[in-house]
Structures are given as structure tokens and as C-alpha cells.
Amino acid sequence: MTTSKLQEHLLQIITGLCIAILLLVPFHALLTIWAADNFGHYTTWRLWKEFLLVIAALLGGGVLLLDVELRRSFARSWLLRLIGCYALLVLIAGVVAYTRHAVTRTAVLDGIILDLRFLLFFTVTWVLTKKTSVLYMNWRKLLLGPAVVVVLIGVLQRFVLPIDFLRHFGYGPNTIDPYETVDQKRAYVRLQSTLRGANPLGAYLVVVLTAMATLVTRVKIRWHKALWIVVGLLSLLVLFFTYSRSALLGAVISVAILIVLGLRNRPQLWRLGAVVIILILLAVAGSFAMLKDNDRFQNTFFHTDEHSHSTESSNSGHVQALRNGLEDITRNPLGSGTGTAGPASAHNDGQVRIAEDYFVQIGQETGVIGAGLFIAICVTTGLALARRERDSLARVLLASLIGISVIGLFSHVWTDDTLAYLWWGFAGVALARLRERSAPDT
């Protein structure tokens, strides 16, 4: 078999693996729990996408070995260099923590997976899209096709299905709770659809709504536009009933960024846009003033009310968790090691450290250097997308990155399987496919 034929076969396999991950990961929680409920081995089923990712990465390495020009482009990329440095630091921090008995083996392995898997997937889709445009040409179907199903299931959960319907698929105390509530009130059930919780669903919908808003402005056929408007409104409804305040804020910011990008080259509309934004802000302020004593309003936006029986509100718990995380970084600016903070720390024999802030989590694990490297990766990615913002995919990713980064200040946003794989996978596609020759490598 010739080198070109071998490379072609490798690219076909990698494409199939990436498409499988992108299509199935929105249903990861549901499928994993259902499979484990029927066949056991919950942890093994949870890692299905990581198994596919490792195979795709190894085959991608083979493509690099066969293509000299691709290797040169790979080596010139400042973004990939940053990712390499960050990955090395995460691995070293994990090994050091484990040798010092600061973390269990399960926790350090889980921490490495959670911290690096989405960046590895970014690298794989970047390499793939340098050689073939299959993912780029089908990004709308790959992103929004599964999203429509997720949204429809969310609507059914809200208006048709019983609140504990997911227990029939194995949801429960040993996996994921079949439903969440606001302030322990069954009157305020939070939608989670096929994702692993209400907050992950809300963050995922930020990307979906941003993409739909972009399509509505770009689609020319009327019934296509009407269809996406309906699906967008249903998505917004599901987002609202997640009661995820950070996701609502992230969605508002993402759509606002889209509006700014759209008006940037149309100065005559800036004045109208400014007036609309001022009116919206006044309406929001007025609503808060008039409804501040309304129970539904309080539970929706404050997750508590004057009738609450909870010993501690989620607001005070978040503030305390954030304070503890910052104190950890102050005491140990070099970090405590991979797996010592965030969701992975649940495996550390009771030494759980949840800062409810993804950037603080990285600082707790890898210190200020690691946090700085990760922020540099996000900023470099955002700048690269901004240089390509005329493209629909790059515009969606740029706007949603800003919204998701805000969400990351209130939750461990990039530890969620669905959002991490989808956003960073499509980012690799956008940056590899759309690099401008006049711009430096990213």
C-alpha cells in the first residue's frame, strides 16, 4: 500500500471516530447509565469516548509521520505549543502529587483525563481538518442534529414525563440523580434532558442557541428560517427551566457578542442597537425591583426565598467554595497536583475540593503557572477565531467561548463531557480549515 493510500485510510477511520464522538456525546450520560444498568461496569462505559479518542490520536500521529508539510504546520502552531506545555505540566503535577501520596491513583488518572481530553480532541480534529474538510462541511448537522433531540426530550421532561422518569434508565444515588430541584423544592424541577445535570445542559445550550441565532440570520429559505426560530425558542424554554443562572448569563453574553459582530460593519445600526440594549437593561432592572418579593422570581434567579428550609443557600455555598479555592492557591501557588481539586478530587478519600470555578480549580491543581497557561490557551484560541469571524462556525465558537468562560467562573464547565468535546472539537475544525495565509500560525 502506498503512503497516500495508507494516509487516506487513516483519515477515513479518524473521521468516523470523530463523527461518532460528536454525534453521541450529547447522549453520553443517558447511554452510559442505561448500558451500565443492563450490563454493569459503569466506569468502563463512561470511558467509551476516551477509548475512541486514544485510537483517533494514535492514528492521527500516524498521519503526522506520513506528512512532512503537516508536521511543519503542527510544529509552527503557537496554540499547539501552549497545549503541549500545559499537558506536560498537568502530567508532571499529577506524578509529583501521586509520589507524595497527596492524591489517589484513581483521582490522578481522572484528573489527567478531565484536564486534557478536550485539548487532545482539539488536536485530533485540527490534524484531521488540515487534510480533509468533512467535519467542517457537516458541522451544522453534527452540532444541531443531536441538539434538536436533546431539546425535544427536555420539553417532554417539563410538560409530559414524570419528574423521576430517568430512573427507568438506571439513574439513581449510585450514578446520577434522576432529577434536580431548586432549593429542595419539587415545584422547581430543573431540566437535564440527556446530559448529566441541569448546569451542564444549560452550558451546552449556550453553544446551541448561539449556533441557531447565527443560522437564523444566514438562512435564506423562509421555512428553514421559521424552523430554526421555533427550535431556538424551544431551546430557550429548556434553558430557562434548567434554572441555571450562569448559563442564562452566558447565553445573553454570547448572543450580545453575535449582535456586536453583526453590527461592527454597519455603523448606521449602532445607535439603534444601543437604544435597544439600554431599554432591555432598564426592563431587567425594573423587573428585579418589582418582583424581588415574588417567590417564583426568587427561586428562579436567587435559588432561594424567605420560606426556604435549607440550612445553607447555594449562593453562600458558592462564595465559601470560591474563597476556599483562592486560599488554596495563596497557600500553594505551585499547585497541589492534578486530581487534588475539582470533580476528580471526589476519589481522594473524603478530601474533596470543589471551588465551583474552573479557573480556580486549575490553579489549585497546577498553580498559577498552570492557570496562566490555560488562560493563554483560551485567549489564543479566541483571538484566532476572531480573525476568522466572518465564517459562521468561527463566529459561533468565538461568541460562545466568551459566554462559556463566564460560566466557568461559577462552575467546573470544561469537566462536562458533552460541552468539552463538542466545543473544542469544533474549534480544532474551525482553526485548521480557515487559517488565513496572511495571519500567523495559531
Short mmCIF file of C-alpha atoms in Angstrom, two decimals:
data_model
loop_
_atom_site.label_atom_id
_atom_site.label_comp_id
_atom_site.label_asym_id
_atom_site.label_seq_id
_atom_site.Cartn_x
_atom_site.Cartn_y
_atom_site.Cartn_z
CA MET A 1 0.00 0.00 0.00
CA THR A 2 1.37 3.42 -0.99
CA THR A 3 1.86 6.22 1.54
CA SER A 4 -1.03 8.25 0.08
CA LYS A 5 -3.38 5.24 0.21
CA LEU A 6 -2.39 4.46 3.79
CA GLN A 7 -2.89 8.08 4.79
CA GLU A 8 -6.29 8.13 3.12
CA HIS A 9 -7.41 5.04 5.04
CA LEU A 10 -6.15 6.51 8.32
CA LEU A 11 -8.05 9.75 7.68
CA GLN A 12 -11.26 7.82 6.96
CA ILE A 13 -11.01 5.94 10.24
CA ILE A 14 -10.22 9.11 12.21
CA THR A 15 -13.17 10.88 10.56
CA GLY A 16 -15.52 8.07 11.56
CA LEU A 17 -14.27 8.11 15.15
CA CYS A 18 -14.63 11.91 15.44
CA ILE A 19 -18.13 11.85 13.96
CA ALA A 20 -19.14 9.10 16.40
CA ILE A 21 -17.92 11.17 19.34
CA LEU A 22 -19.59 14.39 18.15
CA LEU A 23 -22.94 12.70 17.45
CA LEU A 24 -23.12 10.54 20.59
CA VAL A 25 -21.58 12.73 23.29
CA PRO A 26 -24.79 14.78 23.84
CA PHE A 27 -26.39 11.48 24.91
CA HIS A 28 -23.35 10.28 26.85
CA ALA A 29 -24.91 10.33 30.33
CA LEU A 30 -28.14 8.60 29.30
CA LEU A 31 -26.47 5.91 27.19
CA THR A 32 -23.73 5.24 29.74
CA ILE A 33 -26.08 4.82 32.68
CA TRP A 34 -28.50 2.70 30.65
CA ALA A 35 -25.68 0.41 29.48
CA ALA A 36 -24.25 0.11 33.00
CA ASP A 37 -27.71 -0.63 34.41
CA ASN A 38 -28.08 -3.53 31.97
CA PHE A 39 -24.52 -4.83 31.71
CA GLY A 40 -22.64 -3.39 34.70
CA HIS A 41 -19.12 -1.88 34.54
CA TYR A 42 -20.22 1.76 34.90
CA THR A 43 -16.69 3.20 34.82
CA THR A 44 -15.80 1.32 31.64
CA TRP A 45 -18.90 2.53 29.83
CA ARG A 46 -18.17 6.11 30.95
CA LEU A 47 -14.82 5.99 29.14
CA TRP A 48 -16.16 4.94 25.71
CA LYS A 49 -15.33 8.31 24.13
CA GLU A 50 -11.85 8.34 25.68
CA PHE A 51 -11.17 4.93 24.13
CA LEU A 52 -12.24 6.27 20.73
CA LEU A 53 -10.16 9.40 21.29
CA VAL A 54 -6.99 7.44 22.08
CA ILE A 55 -7.40 5.39 18.89
CA ALA A 56 -8.02 8.56 16.84
CA ALA A 57 -4.98 10.26 18.43
CA LEU A 58 -2.69 7.32 17.66
CA LEU A 59 -3.90 7.21 14.06
CA GLY A 60 -3.51 11.00 13.87
CA GLY A 61 0.10 10.54 14.95
CA GLY A 62 0.49 8.16 12.04
CA VAL A 63 -0.86 10.80 9.65
CA LEU A 64 1.66 13.28 11.02
CA LEU A 65 4.52 10.85 10.47
CA LEU A 66 3.47 10.36 6.84
CA ASP A 67 3.09 14.07 6.02
CA VAL A 68 6.14 16.33 6.25
CA GLU A 69 4.26 19.56 5.50
CA LEU A 70 1.62 18.76 8.10
CA ARG A 71 4.34 18.17 10.70
CA ARG A 72 5.84 21.56 9.90
CA SER A 73 2.49 23.28 10.26
CA PHE A 74 1.89 21.40 13.52
CA ALA A 75 5.27 22.47 14.90
CA ARG A 76 4.74 26.13 13.92
CA SER A 77 1.42 26.47 15.74
CA TRP A 78 1.76 28.61 18.86
CA LEU A 79 -1.57 27.31 20.16
CA LEU A 80 -0.44 23.69 19.91
CA ARG A 81 2.82 24.63 21.64
CA LEU A 82 0.86 26.12 24.53
CA ILE A 83 -1.28 23.00 24.71
CA GLY A 84 1.85 20.84 24.77
CA CYS A 85 3.38 22.85 27.62
CA TYR A 86 0.14 22.75 29.59
CA ALA A 87 -0.26 18.99 29.05
CA LEU A 88 3.29 18.38 30.23
CA LEU A 89 2.69 20.45 33.37
CA VAL A 90 -0.56 18.59 34.14
CA LEU A 91 1.21 15.24 33.81
CA ILE A 92 4.18 16.30 35.94
CA ALA A 93 1.89 17.77 38.61
CA GLY A 94 -0.05 14.52 38.73
CA VAL A 95 3.05 12.32 39.04
CA VAL A 96 4.54 14.50 41.77
CA ALA A 97 1.29 14.55 43.75
CA TYR A 98 0.94 10.78 43.49
CA THR A 99 4.51 10.10 44.60
CA ARG A 100 3.90 12.36 47.61
CA HIS A 101 0.68 10.46 48.42
CA ALA A 102 -1.31 13.69 48.05
CA VAL A 103 -3.73 12.03 45.64
CA THR A 104 -5.00 8.52 44.96
CA ARG A 105 -4.27 6.69 41.71
CA THR A 106 -7.91 6.90 40.63
CA ALA A 107 -8.06 10.62 41.35
CA VAL A 108 -4.86 11.48 39.47
CA LEU A 109 -5.90 9.45 36.43
CA ASP A 110 -9.35 11.01 36.46
CA GLY A 111 -7.81 14.46 36.84
CA ILE A 112 -5.48 13.95 33.88
CA ILE A 113 -8.37 12.74 31.72
CA LEU A 114 -10.64 15.63 32.69
CA ASP A 115 -7.95 18.28 32.23
CA LEU A 116 -6.52 17.08 28.92
CA ARG A 117 -9.07 15.07 26.92
CA PHE A 118 -10.76 18.04 25.23
CA LEU A 119 -7.40 19.55 24.25
CA LEU A 120 -6.34 16.21 22.77
CA PHE A 121 -9.61 16.10 20.82
CA PHE A 122 -8.93 19.65 19.60
CA THR A 123 -5.54 18.47 18.33
CA VAL A 124 -7.05 15.44 16.59
CA THR A 125 -9.73 17.45 14.77
CA TRP A 126 -7.12 20.09 13.87
CA VAL A 127 -4.88 17.45 12.26
CA LEU A 128 -7.85 15.82 10.53
CA THR A 129 -9.24 19.06 9.12
CA LYS A 130 -5.83 20.03 7.76
CA LYS A 131 -6.22 17.05 5.42
CA THR A 132 -9.99 16.78 4.83
CA SER A 133 -12.95 19.14 5.19
CA VAL A 134 -15.59 16.52 6.04
CA LEU A 135 -16.15 17.76 9.60
CA TYR A 136 -16.19 21.39 8.52
CA MET A 137 -18.70 20.80 5.71
CA ASN A 138 -21.06 18.99 8.09
CA TRP A 139 -20.63 20.96 11.33
CA ARG A 140 -24.25 22.20 11.35
CA LYS A 141 -25.63 18.66 11.15
CA LEU A 142 -23.15 17.32 13.69
CA LEU A 143 -23.88 20.08 16.22
CA LEU A 144 -27.57 20.81 15.74
CA GLY A 145 -28.90 17.40 14.74
CA PRO A 146 -28.34 15.85 18.19
CA ALA A 147 -29.23 19.19 19.82
CA VAL A 148 -32.77 19.06 18.42
CA VAL A 149 -33.25 15.64 20.06
CA VAL A 150 -31.83 16.90 23.37
CA VAL A 151 -34.16 19.91 23.32
CA LEU A 152 -37.26 17.85 22.47
CA ILE A 153 -36.51 15.42 25.32
CA GLY A 154 -36.13 18.43 27.62
CA VAL A 155 -39.54 19.75 26.55
CA LEU A 156 -41.10 16.33 27.22
CA GLN A 157 -39.48 16.25 30.66
CA ARG A 158 -41.01 19.59 31.50
CA PHE A 159 -44.55 19.07 30.21
CA VAL A 160 -45.23 15.35 29.71
CA LEU A 161 -42.97 12.91 31.55
CA PRO A 162 -42.95 12.30 35.33
CA ILE A 163 -40.10 14.03 37.12
CA ASP A 164 -38.35 10.75 38.01
CA PHE A 165 -38.71 9.25 34.51
CA LEU A 166 -34.94 8.80 34.14
CA ARG A 167 -34.85 6.25 36.95
CA HIS A 168 -36.12 3.73 34.38
CA PHE A 169 -32.73 4.09 32.64
CA GLY A 170 -30.73 3.42 35.80
CA TYR A 171 -30.44 6.94 37.21
CA GLY A 172 -30.13 6.92 40.99
CA PRO A 173 -27.89 7.53 44.00
CA ASN A 174 -25.03 5.44 42.58
CA THR A 175 -24.91 7.23 39.21
CA ILE A 176 -26.76 10.50 38.53
CA ASP A 177 -29.89 11.70 40.32
CA PRO A 178 -32.96 11.34 38.07
CA TYR A 179 -33.88 14.96 38.71
CA GLU A 180 -32.64 18.12 40.44
CA THR A 181 -34.63 20.83 42.18
CA VAL A 182 -34.14 24.43 43.21
CA ASP A 183 -33.66 24.79 46.96
CA GLN A 184 -35.06 21.26 47.51
CA LYS A 185 -38.49 22.28 46.18
CA ARG A 186 -40.27 19.78 43.91
CA ALA A 187 -42.24 22.67 42.41
CA TYR A 188 -38.98 23.83 40.77
CA VAL A 189 -37.62 20.76 38.99
CA ARG A 190 -34.54 21.55 36.90
CA LEU A 191 -34.37 20.04 33.41
CA GLN A 192 -31.33 17.95 32.49
CA SER A 193 -32.53 16.09 29.37
CA THR A 194 -29.85 13.57 28.29
CA LEU A 195 -26.96 15.40 29.95
CA ARG A 196 -25.56 14.74 33.42
CA GLY A 197 -27.28 17.65 35.12
CA ALA A 198 -29.07 20.96 34.77
CA ASN A 199 -25.97 23.16 34.73
CA PRO A 200 -24.21 21.07 32.03
CA LEU A 201 -27.39 21.17 29.93
CA GLY A 202 -27.56 24.94 30.30
CA ALA A 203 -23.93 25.41 29.28
CA TYR A 204 -24.42 23.10 26.27
CA LEU A 205 -27.46 25.11 25.19
CA VAL A 206 -25.36 28.28 25.13
CA VAL A 207 -23.46 26.86 22.15
CA VAL A 208 -26.67 25.55 20.57
CA LEU A 209 -28.53 28.85 20.90
CA THR A 210 -25.56 30.78 19.56
CA ALA A 211 -25.42 28.50 16.52
CA MET A 212 -29.16 28.79 15.93
CA ALA A 213 -29.06 32.56 16.22
CA THR A 214 -26.33 32.59 13.59
CA LEU A 215 -28.29 30.30 11.27
CA VAL A 216 -31.43 32.42 11.53
CA THR A 217 -29.52 35.44 10.23
CA ARG A 218 -27.78 33.47 7.46
CA VAL A 219 -30.53 31.15 6.15
CA LYS A 220 -32.34 32.49 3.08
CA ILE A 221 -35.20 29.98 2.70
CA ARG A 222 -38.18 31.19 4.72
CA TRP A 223 -39.40 27.87 6.05
CA HIS A 224 -35.85 26.95 7.08
CA LYS A 225 -35.62 30.25 8.96
CA ALA A 226 -39.03 29.64 10.59
CA LEU A 227 -37.97 26.13 11.61
CA TRP A 228 -34.81 27.32 13.31
CA ILE A 229 -36.72 30.11 15.06
CA VAL A 230 -39.13 27.53 16.53
CA VAL A 231 -36.30 25.21 17.61
CA GLY A 232 -34.42 28.20 19.03
CA LEU A 233 -37.43 29.24 21.11
CA LEU A 234 -37.83 25.69 22.41
CA SER A 235 -34.12 25.67 23.28
CA LEU A 236 -34.55 28.94 25.14
CA LEU A 237 -37.51 27.45 27.02
CA VAL A 238 -35.46 24.41 28.05
CA LEU A 239 -32.58 26.68 29.06
CA PHE A 240 -34.91 28.69 31.30
CA PHE A 241 -36.19 25.58 33.06
CA THR A 242 -32.68 24.39 33.83
CA TYR A 243 -32.76 27.30 36.29
CA SER A 244 -29.04 27.67 35.59
CA ARG A 245 -28.29 31.31 36.25
CA SER A 246 -24.74 31.11 34.93
CA ALA A 247 -25.99 29.53 31.68
CA LEU A 248 -28.63 32.23 31.24
CA LEU A 249 -25.94 34.86 31.74
CA GLY A 250 -23.62 33.04 29.34
CA ALA A 251 -26.34 32.85 26.69
CA VAL A 252 -27.10 36.56 26.97
CA ILE A 253 -23.41 37.40 26.63
CA SER A 254 -22.92 35.06 23.66
CA VAL A 255 -25.88 36.46 21.75
CA ALA A 256 -24.78 40.00 22.60
CA ILE A 257 -21.34 39.24 21.13
CA LEU A 258 -23.07 37.95 17.97
CA ILE A 259 -25.00 41.22 17.71
CA VAL A 260 -21.84 43.27 18.15
CA LEU A 261 -20.07 41.26 15.46
CA GLY A 262 -23.02 41.69 13.14
CA LEU A 263 -23.23 45.45 13.65
CA ARG A 264 -19.50 46.08 13.52
CA ASN A 265 -19.51 46.87 9.82
CA ARG A 266 -22.89 48.60 9.87
CA PRO A 267 -22.36 51.82 11.84
CA GLN A 268 -25.82 53.14 10.96
CA LEU A 269 -27.35 50.43 13.16
CA TRP A 270 -25.15 51.06 16.19
CA ARG A 271 -27.39 53.82 17.52
CA LEU A 272 -30.49 51.64 17.26
CA GLY A 273 -28.64 48.76 18.89
CA ALA A 274 -27.51 50.97 21.78
CA VAL A 275 -31.08 52.15 22.36
CA VAL A 276 -32.36 48.56 22.38
CA ILE A 277 -29.70 47.45 24.85
CA ILE A 278 -30.48 50.37 27.19
CA LEU A 279 -34.20 49.56 27.07
CA ILE A 280 -33.50 45.90 27.85
CA LEU A 281 -31.29 46.83 30.81
CA LEU A 282 -33.98 49.17 32.13
CA ALA A 283 -36.62 46.46 31.73
CA VAL A 284 -34.46 43.93 33.59
CA ALA A 285 -33.74 46.39 36.41
CA GLY A 286 -37.44 47.22 36.67
CA SER A 287 -38.38 43.55 36.77
CA PHE A 288 -35.95 42.89 39.61
CA ALA A 289 -37.34 45.83 41.54
CA MET A 290 -41.00 44.84 41.08
CA LEU A 291 -40.59 41.09 41.57
CA LYS A 292 -37.99 40.99 44.32
CA ASP A 293 -40.58 39.63 46.81
CA ASN A 294 -42.15 37.15 44.37
CA ASP A 295 -41.43 33.51 45.35
CA ARG A 296 -41.10 32.24 41.76
CA PHE A 297 -38.77 35.08 40.86
CA GLN A 298 -36.65 34.48 43.96
CA ASN A 299 -36.37 30.75 43.33
CA THR A 300 -35.59 31.22 39.64
CA PHE A 301 -32.85 33.82 39.99
CA PHE A 302 -31.71 33.51 43.60
CA HIS A 303 -32.40 29.76 44.14
CA THR A 304 -33.98 30.52 47.49
CA ASP A 305 -36.81 32.53 49.10
CA GLU A 306 -37.94 33.65 52.52
CA HIS A 307 -39.72 30.31 53.04
CA SER A 308 -36.61 28.21 52.43
CA HIS A 309 -35.86 25.38 54.85
CA SER A 310 -32.34 24.71 53.51
CA THR A 311 -29.61 25.02 56.11
CA GLU A 312 -27.35 26.78 53.58
CA SER A 313 -28.23 28.53 50.32
CA SER A 314 -26.41 27.65 47.10
CA ASN A 315 -25.25 31.28 46.93
CA SER A 316 -23.42 31.24 50.26
CA GLY A 317 -22.07 27.78 49.47
CA HIS A 318 -20.63 29.02 46.18
CA VAL A 319 -19.00 32.02 47.83
CA GLN A 320 -17.43 29.85 50.50
CA ALA A 321 -16.19 27.30 47.96
CA LEU A 322 -14.61 30.05 45.87
CA ARG A 323 -12.97 31.57 48.94
CA ASN A 324 -11.53 28.19 49.93
CA GLY A 325 -10.18 27.67 46.43
CA LEU A 326 -8.45 31.04 46.34
CA GLU A 327 -6.97 30.39 49.77
CA ASP A 328 -5.58 27.08 48.46
CA ILE A 329 -3.81 28.90 45.63
CA THR A 330 -2.47 31.54 48.01
CA ARG A 331 -1.05 28.87 50.33
CA ASN A 332 0.36 26.81 47.48
CA PRO A 333 0.97 28.93 44.36
CA LEU A 334 2.68 25.98 42.60
CA GLY A 335 -0.44 23.84 42.97
CA SER A 336 -1.23 20.70 44.92
CA GLY A 337 -1.24 18.34 41.96
CA THR A 338 -3.56 17.04 39.27
CA GLY A 339 -6.61 15.35 40.78
CA THR A 340 -6.46 17.22 44.09
CA ALA A 341 -9.28 19.60 43.12
CA GLY A 342 -12.44 19.60 41.05
CA PRO A 343 -14.65 16.55 40.36
CA ALA A 344 -11.62 14.21 40.31
CA SER A 345 -10.92 15.01 43.96
CA ALA A 346 -14.03 13.00 44.92
CA HIS A 347 -11.78 9.93 44.68
CA ASN A 348 -9.41 11.24 47.38
CA ASP A 349 -10.90 9.51 50.43
CA GLY A 350 -13.04 12.43 51.58
CA GLN A 351 -10.59 15.18 50.62
CA VAL A 352 -12.97 16.78 48.11
CA ARG A 353 -12.11 20.31 46.98
CA ILE A 354 -14.76 21.92 44.80
CA ALA A 355 -14.13 25.62 44.10
CA GLU A 356 -17.13 25.94 41.71
CA ASP A 357 -14.82 27.88 39.40
CA TYR A 358 -12.93 26.08 36.64
CA PHE A 359 -10.03 28.53 36.50
CA VAL A 360 -9.56 28.33 40.27
CA GLN A 361 -9.63 24.52 40.02
CA ILE A 362 -6.75 24.59 37.53
CA GLY A 363 -4.89 26.96 39.86
CA GLN A 364 -5.43 24.58 42.78
CA GLU A 365 -4.07 21.66 40.77
CA THR A 366 -1.23 23.17 38.71
CA GLY A 367 -0.66 26.52 40.41
CA VAL A 368 -0.57 29.98 38.92
CA ILE A 369 1.63 28.74 36.07
CA GLY A 370 -0.93 26.14 35.02
CA ALA A 371 -3.82 28.58 35.35
CA GLY A 372 -1.88 31.13 33.31
CA LEU A 373 -1.14 28.57 30.59
CA PHE A 374 -4.79 27.52 30.36
CA ILE A 375 -5.98 31.13 30.19
CA ALA A 376 -3.36 31.74 27.48
CA ILE A 377 -4.77 28.77 25.54
CA CYS A 378 -8.29 30.20 25.77
CA VAL A 379 -7.17 33.72 24.79
CA THR A 380 -5.06 32.47 21.87
CA THR A 381 -7.97 30.35 20.65
CA GLY A 382 -10.34 33.29 20.94
CA LEU A 383 -8.01 35.62 19.02
CA ALA A 384 -7.57 33.02 16.29
CA LEU A 385 -11.35 32.64 15.98
CA ALA A 386 -11.75 36.44 15.91
CA ARG A 387 -9.52 36.61 12.83
CA ARG A 388 -11.97 34.24 11.14
CA GLU A 389 -15.22 35.65 12.49
CA ARG A 390 -16.70 36.10 9.00
CA ASP A 391 -17.12 32.34 8.94
CA SER A 392 -20.28 31.06 10.67
CA LEU A 393 -18.59 28.30 12.69
CA ALA A 394 -15.79 30.57 13.91
CA ARG A 395 -18.32 33.24 14.85
CA VAL A 396 -20.42 30.77 16.84
CA LEU A 397 -17.35 29.47 18.67
CA LEU A 398 -15.97 32.94 19.41
CA ALA A 399 -19.24 34.23 20.87
CA SER A 400 -19.91 31.05 22.85
CA LEU A 401 -16.32 30.91 24.18
CA ILE A 402 -16.84 34.23 25.91
CA GLY A 403 -20.17 33.11 27.34
CA ILE A 404 -18.78 29.74 28.46
CA SER A 405 -15.75 31.41 30.06
CA VAL A 406 -18.17 33.45 32.19
CA ILE A 407 -19.96 30.23 33.15
CA GLY A 408 -16.56 28.81 34.09
CA LEU A 409 -16.34 31.43 36.83
CA PHE A 410 -19.28 29.71 38.55
CA SER A 411 -18.82 26.02 37.72
CA HIS A 412 -16.33 23.40 36.52
CA VAL A 413 -17.61 23.92 33.00
CA TRP A 414 -14.90 22.17 30.96
CA THR A 415 -15.14 18.98 33.01
CA ASP A 416 -18.51 18.23 31.39
CA ASP A 417 -18.08 15.59 28.68
CA THR A 418 -20.58 17.00 26.19
CA LEU A 419 -19.57 20.64 26.19
CA ALA A 420 -15.82 19.98 26.34
CA TYR A 421 -15.74 17.54 23.44
CA LEU A 422 -18.13 19.49 21.23
CA TRP A 423 -16.72 22.98 21.66
CA TRP A 424 -13.03 22.10 21.47
CA GLY A 425 -13.59 19.55 18.71
CA PHE A 426 -15.29 22.13 16.52
CA ALA A 427 -12.64 24.71 17.48
CA GLY A 428 -9.98 22.42 16.00
CA VAL A 429 -12.08 22.17 12.84
CA ALA A 430 -12.56 25.94 12.57
CA LEU A 431 -8.93 26.88 13.12
CA ALA A 432 -7.47 24.23 10.82
CA ARG A 433 -9.92 24.80 7.99
CA LEU A 434 -9.98 28.58 7.99
CA ARG A 435 -6.42 29.73 8.66
CA GLU A 436 -5.68 32.86 6.64
CA ARG A 437 -2.34 32.94 4.87
CA SER A 438 -1.70 36.50 5.97
CA ALA A 439 -2.13 35.59 9.63
CA PRO A 440 0.47 33.85 11.80
CA ASP A 441 0.01 30.19 12.63
CA THR A 442 -2.35 29.52 15.52
#
